[in-house]
Coordinates of C-alpha atoms in Angstrom, one line a residue:
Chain A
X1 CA 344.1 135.4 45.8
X2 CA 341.0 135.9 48.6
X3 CA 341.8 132.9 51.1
X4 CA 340.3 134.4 54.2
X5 CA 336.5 134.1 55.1
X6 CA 336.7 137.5 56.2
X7 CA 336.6 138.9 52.8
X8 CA 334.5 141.7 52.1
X9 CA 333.7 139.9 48.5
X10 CA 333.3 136.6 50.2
X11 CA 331.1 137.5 53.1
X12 CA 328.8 139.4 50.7
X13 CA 328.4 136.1 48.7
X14 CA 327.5 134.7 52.0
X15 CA 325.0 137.2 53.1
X16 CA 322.7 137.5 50.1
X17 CA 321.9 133.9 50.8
X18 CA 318.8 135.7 52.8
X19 CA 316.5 136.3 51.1
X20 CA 316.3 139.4 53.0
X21 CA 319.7 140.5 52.5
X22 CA 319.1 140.2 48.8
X23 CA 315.9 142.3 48.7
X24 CA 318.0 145.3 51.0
X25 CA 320.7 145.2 48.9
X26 CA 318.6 144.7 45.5
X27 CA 321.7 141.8 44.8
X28 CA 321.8 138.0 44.4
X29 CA 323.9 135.7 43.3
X30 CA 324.5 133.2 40.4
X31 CA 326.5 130.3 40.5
X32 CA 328.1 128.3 37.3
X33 CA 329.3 129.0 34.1
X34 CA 326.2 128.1 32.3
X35 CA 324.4 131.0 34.5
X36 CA 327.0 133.7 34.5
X37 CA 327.5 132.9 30.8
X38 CA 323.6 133.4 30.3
X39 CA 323.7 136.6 31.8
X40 CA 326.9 138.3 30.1
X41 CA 325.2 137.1 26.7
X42 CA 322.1 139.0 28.2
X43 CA 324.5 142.0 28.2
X44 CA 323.9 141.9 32.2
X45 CA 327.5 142.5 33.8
X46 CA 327.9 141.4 37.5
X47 CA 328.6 143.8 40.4
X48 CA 331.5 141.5 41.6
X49 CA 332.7 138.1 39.9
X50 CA 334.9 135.4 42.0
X51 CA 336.5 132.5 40.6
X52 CA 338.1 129.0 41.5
X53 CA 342.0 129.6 41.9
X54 CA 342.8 126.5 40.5
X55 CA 340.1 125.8 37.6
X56 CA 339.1 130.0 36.9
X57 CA 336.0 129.8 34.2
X58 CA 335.2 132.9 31.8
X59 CA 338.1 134.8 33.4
X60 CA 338.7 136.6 30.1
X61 CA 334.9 138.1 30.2
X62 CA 335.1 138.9 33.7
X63 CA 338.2 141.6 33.8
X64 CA 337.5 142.4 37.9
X65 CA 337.1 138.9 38.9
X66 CA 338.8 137.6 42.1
X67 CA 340.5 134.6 42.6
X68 CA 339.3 132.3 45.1
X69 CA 340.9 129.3 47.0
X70 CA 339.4 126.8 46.1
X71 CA 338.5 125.2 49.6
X72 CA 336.9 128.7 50.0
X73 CA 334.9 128.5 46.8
X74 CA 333.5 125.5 47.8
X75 CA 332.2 126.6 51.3
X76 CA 330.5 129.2 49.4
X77 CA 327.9 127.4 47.1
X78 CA 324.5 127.6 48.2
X79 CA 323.8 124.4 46.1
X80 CA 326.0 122.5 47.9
X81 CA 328.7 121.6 44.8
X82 CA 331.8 123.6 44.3
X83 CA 331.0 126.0 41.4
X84 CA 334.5 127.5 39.5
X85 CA 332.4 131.3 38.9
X86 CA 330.2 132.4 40.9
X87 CA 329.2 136.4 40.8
X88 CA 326.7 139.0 42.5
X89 CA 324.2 140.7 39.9
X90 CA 321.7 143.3 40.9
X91 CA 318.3 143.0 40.5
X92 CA 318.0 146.3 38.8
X93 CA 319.6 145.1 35.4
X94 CA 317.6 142.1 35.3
X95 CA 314.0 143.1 32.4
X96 CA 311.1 144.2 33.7
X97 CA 308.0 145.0 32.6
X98 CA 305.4 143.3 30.4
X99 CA 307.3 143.2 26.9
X100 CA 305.4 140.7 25.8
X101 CA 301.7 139.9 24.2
X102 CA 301.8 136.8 26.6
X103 CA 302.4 136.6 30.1
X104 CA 301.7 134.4 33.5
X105 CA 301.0 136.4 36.8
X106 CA 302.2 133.9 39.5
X107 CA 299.7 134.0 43.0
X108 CA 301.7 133.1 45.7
X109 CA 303.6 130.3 43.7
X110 CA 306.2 129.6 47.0
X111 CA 307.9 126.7 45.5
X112 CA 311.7 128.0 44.0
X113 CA 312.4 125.4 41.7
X114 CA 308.3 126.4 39.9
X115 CA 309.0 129.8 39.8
X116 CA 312.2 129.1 37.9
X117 CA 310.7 126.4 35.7
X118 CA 307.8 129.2 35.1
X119 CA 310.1 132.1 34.2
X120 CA 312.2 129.0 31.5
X121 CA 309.2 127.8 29.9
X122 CA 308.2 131.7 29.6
X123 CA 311.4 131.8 27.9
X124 CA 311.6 129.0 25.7
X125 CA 306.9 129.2 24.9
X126 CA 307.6 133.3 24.8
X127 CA 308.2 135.5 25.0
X128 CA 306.0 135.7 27.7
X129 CA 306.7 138.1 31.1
X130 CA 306.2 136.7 34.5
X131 CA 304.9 139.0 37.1
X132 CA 304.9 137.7 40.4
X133 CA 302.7 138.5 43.6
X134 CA 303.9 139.2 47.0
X135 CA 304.2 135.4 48.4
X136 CA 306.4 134.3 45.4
X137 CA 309.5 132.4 46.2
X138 CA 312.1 135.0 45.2
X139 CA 313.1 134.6 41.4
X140 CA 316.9 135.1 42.4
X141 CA 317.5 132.8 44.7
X142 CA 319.7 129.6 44.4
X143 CA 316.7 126.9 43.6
X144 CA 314.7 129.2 41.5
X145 CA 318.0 130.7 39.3
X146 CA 318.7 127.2 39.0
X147 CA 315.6 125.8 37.3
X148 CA 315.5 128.7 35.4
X149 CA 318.9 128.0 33.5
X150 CA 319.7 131.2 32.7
X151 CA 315.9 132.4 31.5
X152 CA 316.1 134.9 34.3
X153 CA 318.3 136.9 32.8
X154 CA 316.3 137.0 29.3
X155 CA 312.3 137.3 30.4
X156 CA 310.9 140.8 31.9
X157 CA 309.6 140.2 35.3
X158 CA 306.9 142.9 36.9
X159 CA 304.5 143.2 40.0
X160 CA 301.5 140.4 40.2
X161 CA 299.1 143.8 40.3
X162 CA 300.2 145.1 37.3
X163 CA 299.4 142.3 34.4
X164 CA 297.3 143.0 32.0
X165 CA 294.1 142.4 30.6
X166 CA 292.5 139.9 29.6
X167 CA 293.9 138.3 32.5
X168 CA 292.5 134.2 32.5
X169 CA 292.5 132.4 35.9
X170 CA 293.4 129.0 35.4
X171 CA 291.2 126.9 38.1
X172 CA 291.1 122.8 38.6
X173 CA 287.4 123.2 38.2
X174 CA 284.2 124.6 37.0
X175 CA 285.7 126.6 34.4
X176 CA 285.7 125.9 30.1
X177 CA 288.6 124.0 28.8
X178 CA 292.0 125.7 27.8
X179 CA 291.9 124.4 24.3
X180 CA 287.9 126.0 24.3
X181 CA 289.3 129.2 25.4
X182 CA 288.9 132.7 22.9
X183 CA 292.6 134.0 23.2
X184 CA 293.1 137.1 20.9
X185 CA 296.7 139.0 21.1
X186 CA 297.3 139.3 24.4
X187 CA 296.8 137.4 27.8
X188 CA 298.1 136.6 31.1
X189 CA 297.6 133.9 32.6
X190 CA 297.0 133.5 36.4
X191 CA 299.1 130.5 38.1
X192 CA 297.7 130.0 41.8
X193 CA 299.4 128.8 45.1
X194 CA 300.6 125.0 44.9
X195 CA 298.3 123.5 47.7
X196 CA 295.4 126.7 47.9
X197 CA 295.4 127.3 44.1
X198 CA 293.5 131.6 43.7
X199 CA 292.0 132.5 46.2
X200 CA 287.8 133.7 44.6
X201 CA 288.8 137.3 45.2
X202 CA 292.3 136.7 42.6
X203 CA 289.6 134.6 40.7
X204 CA 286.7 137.3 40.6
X205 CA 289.3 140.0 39.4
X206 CA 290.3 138.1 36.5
X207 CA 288.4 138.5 32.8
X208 CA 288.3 134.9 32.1
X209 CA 288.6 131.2 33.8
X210 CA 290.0 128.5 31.9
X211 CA 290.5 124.6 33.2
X212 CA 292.9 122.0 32.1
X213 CA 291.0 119.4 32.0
X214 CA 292.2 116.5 34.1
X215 CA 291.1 112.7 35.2
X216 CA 289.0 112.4 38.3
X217 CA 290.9 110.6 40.3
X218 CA 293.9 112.8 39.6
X219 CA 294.1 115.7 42.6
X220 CA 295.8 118.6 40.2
X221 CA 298.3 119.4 38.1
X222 CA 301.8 121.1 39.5
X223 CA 301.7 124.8 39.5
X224 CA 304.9 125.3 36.9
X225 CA 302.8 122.2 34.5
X226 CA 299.6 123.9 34.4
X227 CA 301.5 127.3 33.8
X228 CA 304.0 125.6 31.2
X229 CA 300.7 124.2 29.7
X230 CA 299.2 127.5 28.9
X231 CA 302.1 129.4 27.5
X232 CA 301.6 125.9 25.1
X233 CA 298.3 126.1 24.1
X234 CA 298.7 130.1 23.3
X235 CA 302.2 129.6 21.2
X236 CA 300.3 126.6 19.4
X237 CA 297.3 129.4 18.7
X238 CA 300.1 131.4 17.0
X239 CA 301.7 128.8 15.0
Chain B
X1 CA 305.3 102.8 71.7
X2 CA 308.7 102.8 70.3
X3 CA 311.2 105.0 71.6
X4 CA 314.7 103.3 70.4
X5 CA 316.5 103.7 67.2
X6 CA 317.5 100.3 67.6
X7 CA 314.0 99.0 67.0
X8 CA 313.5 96.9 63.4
X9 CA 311.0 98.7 62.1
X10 CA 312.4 102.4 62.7
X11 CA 315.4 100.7 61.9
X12 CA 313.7 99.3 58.2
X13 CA 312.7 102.9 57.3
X14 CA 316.4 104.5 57.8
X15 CA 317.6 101.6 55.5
X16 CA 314.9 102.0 53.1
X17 CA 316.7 105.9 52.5
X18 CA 318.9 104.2 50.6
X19 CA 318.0 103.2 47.0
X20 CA 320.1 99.8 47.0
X21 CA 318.0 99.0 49.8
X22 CA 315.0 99.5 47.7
X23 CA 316.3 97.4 44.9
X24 CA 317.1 94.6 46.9
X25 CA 314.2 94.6 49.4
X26 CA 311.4 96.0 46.9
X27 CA 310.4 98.0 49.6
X28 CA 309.9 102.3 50.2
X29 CA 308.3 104.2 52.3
X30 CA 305.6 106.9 52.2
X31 CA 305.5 110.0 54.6
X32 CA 302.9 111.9 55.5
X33 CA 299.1 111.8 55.7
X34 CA 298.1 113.0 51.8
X35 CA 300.9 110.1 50.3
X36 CA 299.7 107.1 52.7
X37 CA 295.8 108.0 52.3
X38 CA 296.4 108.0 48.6
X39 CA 297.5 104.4 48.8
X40 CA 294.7 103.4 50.9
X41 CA 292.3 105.3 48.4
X42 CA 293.6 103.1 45.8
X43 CA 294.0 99.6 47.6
X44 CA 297.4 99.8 48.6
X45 CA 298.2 98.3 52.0
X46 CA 300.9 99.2 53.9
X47 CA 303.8 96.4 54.9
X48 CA 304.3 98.7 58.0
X49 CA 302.9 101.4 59.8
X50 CA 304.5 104.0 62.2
X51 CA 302.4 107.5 63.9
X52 CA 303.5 110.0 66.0
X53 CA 302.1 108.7 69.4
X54 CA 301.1 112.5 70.1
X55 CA 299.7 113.2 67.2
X56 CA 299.0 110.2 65.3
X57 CA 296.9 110.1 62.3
X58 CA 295.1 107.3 60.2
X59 CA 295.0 105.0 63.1
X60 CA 291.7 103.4 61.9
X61 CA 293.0 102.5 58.8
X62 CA 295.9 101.7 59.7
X63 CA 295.0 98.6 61.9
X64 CA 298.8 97.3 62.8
X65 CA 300.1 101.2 62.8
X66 CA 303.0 101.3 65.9
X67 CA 303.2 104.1 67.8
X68 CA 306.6 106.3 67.5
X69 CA 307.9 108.7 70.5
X70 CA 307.9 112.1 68.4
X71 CA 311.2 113.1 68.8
X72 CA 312.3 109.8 67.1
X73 CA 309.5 110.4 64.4
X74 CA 311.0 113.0 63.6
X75 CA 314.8 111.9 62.9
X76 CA 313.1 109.4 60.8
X77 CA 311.7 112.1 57.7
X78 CA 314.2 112.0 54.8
X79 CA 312.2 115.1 53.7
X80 CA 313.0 117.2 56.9
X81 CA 309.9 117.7 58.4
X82 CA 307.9 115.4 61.0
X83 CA 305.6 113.4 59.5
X84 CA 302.5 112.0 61.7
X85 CA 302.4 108.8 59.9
X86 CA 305.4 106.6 57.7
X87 CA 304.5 104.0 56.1
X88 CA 306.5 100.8 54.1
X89 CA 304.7 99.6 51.4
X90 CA 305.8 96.9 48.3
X91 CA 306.7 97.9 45.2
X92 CA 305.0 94.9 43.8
X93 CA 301.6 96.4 44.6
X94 CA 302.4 99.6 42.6
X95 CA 300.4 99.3 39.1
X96 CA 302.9 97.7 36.1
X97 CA 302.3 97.4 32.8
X98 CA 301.0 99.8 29.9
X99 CA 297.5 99.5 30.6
X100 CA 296.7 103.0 28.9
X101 CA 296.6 104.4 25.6
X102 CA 298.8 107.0 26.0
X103 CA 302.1 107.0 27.9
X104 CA 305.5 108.3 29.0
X105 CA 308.8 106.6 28.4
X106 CA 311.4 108.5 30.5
X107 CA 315.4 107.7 29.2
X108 CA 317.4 108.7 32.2
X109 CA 315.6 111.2 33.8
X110 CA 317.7 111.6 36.5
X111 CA 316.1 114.4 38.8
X112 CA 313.5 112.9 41.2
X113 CA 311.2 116.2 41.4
X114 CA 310.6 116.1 37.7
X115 CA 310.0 112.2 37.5
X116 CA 307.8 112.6 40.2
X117 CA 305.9 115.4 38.6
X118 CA 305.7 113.7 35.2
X119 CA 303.9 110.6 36.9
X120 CA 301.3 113.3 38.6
X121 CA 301.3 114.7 35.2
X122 CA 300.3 111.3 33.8
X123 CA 297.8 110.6 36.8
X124 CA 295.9 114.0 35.6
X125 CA 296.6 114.2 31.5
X126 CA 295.8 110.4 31.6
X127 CA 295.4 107.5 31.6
X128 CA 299.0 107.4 30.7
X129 CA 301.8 104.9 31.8
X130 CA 305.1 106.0 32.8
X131 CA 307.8 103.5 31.8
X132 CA 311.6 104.3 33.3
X133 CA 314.9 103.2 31.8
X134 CA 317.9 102.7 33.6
X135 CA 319.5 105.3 34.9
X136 CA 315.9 107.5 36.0
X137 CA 315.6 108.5 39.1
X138 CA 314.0 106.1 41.5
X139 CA 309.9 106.8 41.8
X140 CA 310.2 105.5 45.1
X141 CA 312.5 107.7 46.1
X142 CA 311.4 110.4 49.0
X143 CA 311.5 113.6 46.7
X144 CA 309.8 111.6 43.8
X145 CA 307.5 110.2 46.0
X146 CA 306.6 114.0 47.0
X147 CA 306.4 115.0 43.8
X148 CA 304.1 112.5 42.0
X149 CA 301.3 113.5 45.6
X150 CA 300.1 110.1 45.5
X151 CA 300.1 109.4 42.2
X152 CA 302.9 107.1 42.1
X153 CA 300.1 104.5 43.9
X154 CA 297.6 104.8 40.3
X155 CA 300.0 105.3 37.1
X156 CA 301.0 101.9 35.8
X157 CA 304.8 102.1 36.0
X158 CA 306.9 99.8 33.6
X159 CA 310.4 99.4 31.7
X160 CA 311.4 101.7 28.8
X161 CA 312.4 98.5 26.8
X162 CA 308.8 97.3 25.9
X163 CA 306.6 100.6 25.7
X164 CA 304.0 100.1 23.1
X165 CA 304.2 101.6 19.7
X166 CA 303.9 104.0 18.3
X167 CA 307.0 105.5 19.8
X168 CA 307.5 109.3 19.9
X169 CA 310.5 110.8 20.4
X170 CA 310.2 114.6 21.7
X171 CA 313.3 116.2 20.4
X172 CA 314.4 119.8 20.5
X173 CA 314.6 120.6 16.9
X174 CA 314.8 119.6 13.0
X175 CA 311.4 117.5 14.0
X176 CA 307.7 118.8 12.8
X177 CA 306.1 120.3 15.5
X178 CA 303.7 118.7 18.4
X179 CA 300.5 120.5 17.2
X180 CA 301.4 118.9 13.9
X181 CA 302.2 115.5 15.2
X182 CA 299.5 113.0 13.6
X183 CA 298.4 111.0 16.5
X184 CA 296.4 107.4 16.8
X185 CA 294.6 106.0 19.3
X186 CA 298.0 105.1 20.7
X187 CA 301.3 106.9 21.6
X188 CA 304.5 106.5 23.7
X189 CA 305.7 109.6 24.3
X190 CA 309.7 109.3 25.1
X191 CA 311.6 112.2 27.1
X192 CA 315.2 112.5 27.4
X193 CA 317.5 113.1 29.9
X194 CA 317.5 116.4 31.4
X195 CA 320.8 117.8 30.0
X196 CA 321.7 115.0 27.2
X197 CA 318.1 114.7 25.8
X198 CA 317.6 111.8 23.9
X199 CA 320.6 109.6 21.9
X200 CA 320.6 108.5 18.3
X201 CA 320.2 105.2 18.6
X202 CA 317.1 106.0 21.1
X203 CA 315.8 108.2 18.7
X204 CA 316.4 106.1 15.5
X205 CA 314.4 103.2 17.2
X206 CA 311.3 105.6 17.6
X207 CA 309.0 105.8 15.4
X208 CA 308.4 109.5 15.2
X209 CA 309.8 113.0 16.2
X210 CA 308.0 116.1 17.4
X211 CA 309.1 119.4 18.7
X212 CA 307.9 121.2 21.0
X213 CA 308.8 124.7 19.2
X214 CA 310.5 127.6 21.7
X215 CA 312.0 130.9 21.3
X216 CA 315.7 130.9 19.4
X217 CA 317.2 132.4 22.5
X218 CA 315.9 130.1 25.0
X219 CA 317.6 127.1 25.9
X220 CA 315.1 124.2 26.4
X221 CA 312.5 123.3 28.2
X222 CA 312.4 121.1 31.5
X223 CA 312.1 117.4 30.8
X224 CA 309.3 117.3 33.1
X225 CA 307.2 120.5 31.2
X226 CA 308.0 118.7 27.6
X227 CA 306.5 115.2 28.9
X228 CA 304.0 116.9 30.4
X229 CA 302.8 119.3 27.4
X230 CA 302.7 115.9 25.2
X231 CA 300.4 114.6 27.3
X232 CA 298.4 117.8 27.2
X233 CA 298.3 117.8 23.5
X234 CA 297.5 114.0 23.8
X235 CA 294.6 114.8 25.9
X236 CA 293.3 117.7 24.1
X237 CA 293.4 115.4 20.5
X238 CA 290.6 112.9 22.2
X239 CA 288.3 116.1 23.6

């Protein structure tokens, strides 16, 4: 039973809160049954695995998992409720790639919880990849792992630089409507910042624009919608 | 220029955190420059006005605006950073009713961020109502207000009990899918709760199901992407 705060297990789970911690030590950490559960299902095995003392989940498909005081356990959710698993994955086993004929390619998309929504609705509209440029909140943190309920452990995830042609810039403006666009087997689609949108050079490197077309007095659509939206309109082109 | 806590009106806003508060007094409050122009775009007036007396902003449209020492400006944010201007505003000057065609009806959508988003979702995809039943998150609330970026001050907003026909329930399976959906002139498009979905009896008194199809090993899609790509396929029906 780990009761001190001193644990080597324990303080790890603390320090891959950084982001920066987590991209030395290519490790994060996922919190909750459903999330654990998602990844052993995914054939991903965690590095290390603590549970609650006194309410231990999955304990018979974690064989090295600690047990954790459960005043401890508490203290060490990053989403401020008292998970009964929580374990540290590394990055390396997560997919990656572009598996897939379908795919967004995220532009500095900083918000966590629309970079996990993104990399779920890749999921559940895919299979679609999700490569993500420099910028990007960080897929495996607490918010984003979160909204992506367990998707993060199922969709390949690659390097913004790398996605591949046609790639279709979806702009507020200016551009033909989704439902207009010619989509043939494959396409990404590129998601921009949530205030700045792409940036003309991200734009101008692109093979295609397309617009959702929205009211005028409306200012935009969120970045994981208008992403969602297209993974849509190309599964409906494959129905 | 108001520098003490004790002062009604910074004394209003911290009670207005509260969502009983807002029940009972009708009243929220708006931070921040892009939220408070947005009401004053569409005819909203502000019950009270408060700037940052060093950096104040909107002060010519904001004709009884007080001025706020900065440091107590900024214990006054429920979203954690220091707004230049809060303002109170009336919840019986928000838009009511189902003046639209198409629309939203929300059953206990319970996360802020995504009611937020699916009323910016209607603003753009529209013109769509958004109708709440019991048990949604508040649309006044801070992070929903945040969410909907001004939006919440155009989309009609009503009760779940009286959304026009024909209802649609968006279920997860056993349904025909959305691309299939035959759709009128008119459509209430009804979302469940983000892990519960939608009940029986909410379903049986709909009038139709669609699906929005995904992937057998995904899970489901975010409440707020599956209200929103209905309102997409509404949108792209009437091109």
């Amino acid at each position: 039973l780990i009761t001190s705060a001193a644990n080597p297990r324990v303080k790890l789970v603390r320090r891959l809160r950084s982001r920066r911690q987590r991209d030395r030590l290519g490790l994060f950490v996922a919190e909750g049954e459903d999330l654990v559960e998602a990844a052993l299902a995914a054939g991903v095995e965690p590095a290390e695995a603590l549970v609650d003392a006194e309410r231990p989940a999955l304990v018979d498909r974690l064989p090295g998992a600690e047990r954790v005081a459960p005043a401890l356990m508490g203290e060490l959710s990053a989403l401020g409720h008292a998970a009964r698993v929580i374990a540290v994955f590394r990055r390396a086993d997560l997919r990656e790639g572009f598996d897939a004929p379908i795919g967004l390619a995220l532009w500095r998309v900083a918000d966590p919880g629309n970079v996990g929504t993104l990399i779920r609705a890749a999921d559940a509209l895919g299979p679609a990849f999700v490569a993500l440029s420099a910028g990007c909140a960080d897929p495996t943190g607490p918010k984003a792992l979160r909204a992506s309920m367990g998707s993060i452990f199922r969709v390949p995830l690659a390097g913004f630089g790398d996605a591949p042609r046609p790639r279709v810039a979806l702009v507020p403006a200016a551009a033909g409507a989704l439902w207009d666009l010619e989509l043939g087997e494959r396409a990404t689609f590129v998601v921009g910042a949530e205030r700045e949108g792409l940036p003309p050079d991200v734009i101008a490197d692109c093979d295609e624009t397309a617009t959702i077309p929205i009211a005028a007095a409306a200012d935009s659509l969120n970045a994981a919608v208008a992403g969602a939206i297209a993974l849509y309109e190309a599964r409906r082109r494959r129905r």
